[in-house]
Amino acid sequence: MKAISAYAAKSDDGHMEPHDIKRRAPGAHDVQIDIQFCGVCHSDLHAVKNDWGNSNYPLVPGHEIIGEVSAVGDKVSNFKVGDTVGVGCMVDSCQTCAACEEHLEQHCLNGATMTYNSKLDDGTGDEEEITQGGYSKRIVVSDNFVLKVPENLDKAAAAPLLCAGITTYSPLHQYGVKKGMTVGVIGLGGLGHMGIKFAAAMGAHVVMITTSEEKAADAKKLGAHDVLVTKDKDSMKKWRGKFDFLLNTIPVGHDVNPYLALLKYNSTMCFVGAIEPLKAVNGAYMIGGRKALAGSLIGGIKETQEMLDFCGEHNVVSEIEKIDMQDINQAFERMKNNDVRYRFVIDMQSF
Ligand code: NAP
Ligand code: ZN
């Protein structure tokens, strides 16, 4: 095992600092990747601050990874040294349960191994028993969890596709978003801006639903046809009952009733952001309009590859601000203050 440079949180105080980690030598089915870029997801910040109460320290976040293959195991046939590849939120699953058989590894009945903060059951008891993510120079991943990145995409701007991309593509795809539908994307951040791009590429009439009036011009540039500013009561009234589908990326618990009122009868609002309790929902709104509330967690590996191929075909990437690894603390601070346009991506050459 070789020491690999990384940045870690050592406690829940939110501070990131340099920290060496170990990576295993590639096994027969492993792909060793020298990381070039890693996106900064709001989930990284939630994990660093222990918002979900399950963080293990030291914690190296990062699950929007793009890099170059630097070694492969004997049994790896679909990747070779020099390939540009991606790794998202998962690095392993049992591959045999009903969920894995349905290509829904994120719902593996034996528990998927997440890219960071997952306990590894390798029995060695050494330091690598907790997975460590992409805020590091290198990662070793089982070939089933490595994605091919279309060559026409800018590598840095493609990194966020591995989480923000699949997390928004998957529900839009699952709920059959297409031409003729009016789709609202709630929250213009890392996930939301990808939601706009995908929904527009799928042919829907896209409405950006935001708390930030000043993001309206950006929303239009990203592909939104209309913008609904939630504090404008008249606009909220105007859009009542108009949406065929709502994708809600708000990162915290919130009052869902005003959004539920925007749905057309027989339609769904899917949550991807608030991984925590939501305030009371008025059942009358749901029953009255046969409306549904749903949730969605990233996407399976097969669907993630489909999403990347879709991006290659439609030239879809993220709007990014490249940062040095050393600037991660300021980036987290700006993310807390809703000051990201629209994804930070760490350039790993910077350290
Ligand atoms: P982000 O870049 O910080 O964007 C979140 C956006 O939500 C903000 O830009 C803001 O948009 C809006 N917002 C923030 N606070 C709000 C509040 N109190 N009320 C209403 N709107 C608010 O975050 P992100 O990286 O997109 O991640 C969003 C959430 O998704 C995070 O909680 C993350 O953990 C979660 N996530 C889930 C999955 C999954 O698989 N389900 C995967 C990745 C991330 P406006 O200024 O436009 O209002
Ligand atoms: Zn993420």
GROMACS .gro file of C-alpha atoms in nm, residues 8 37 61 72 80-81 84 88 119 134 152 154 165 187 189 211 227 292 335:
model
   19
    8ALA     CA    1  -0.968   1.516   0.486
   37PHE     CA    2  -1.065   1.640  -1.139
   61PRO     CA    3  -1.504   1.332   0.050
   72VAL     CA    4  -0.548  -0.250  -1.443
   80LYS     CA    5  -0.675   0.005  -2.037
   81VAL     CA    6  -0.396   0.232  -1.917
   84THR     CA    7  -1.029   0.866  -1.935
   88GLY     CA    8  -1.942   0.832  -0.900
  119LYS     CA    9  -1.720   0.053   0.601
  134GLY     CA   10  -1.192   1.169  -0.464
  152ASN     CA   11  -1.574   1.500  -2.674
  154ASP     CA   12  -1.430   1.859  -2.131
  165GLY     CA   13  -2.566   1.455  -1.349
  187GLY     CA   14  -3.323   2.508  -0.656
  189GLY     CA   15  -2.736   2.483  -0.759
  211THR     CA   16  -3.548   3.162  -0.421
  227VAL     CA   17  -3.836   3.135  -1.419
  292ALA     CA   18  -4.749   1.187  -0.546
  335MET     CA   19  -2.143   2.669  -0.094
   0.00000   0.00000   0.00000
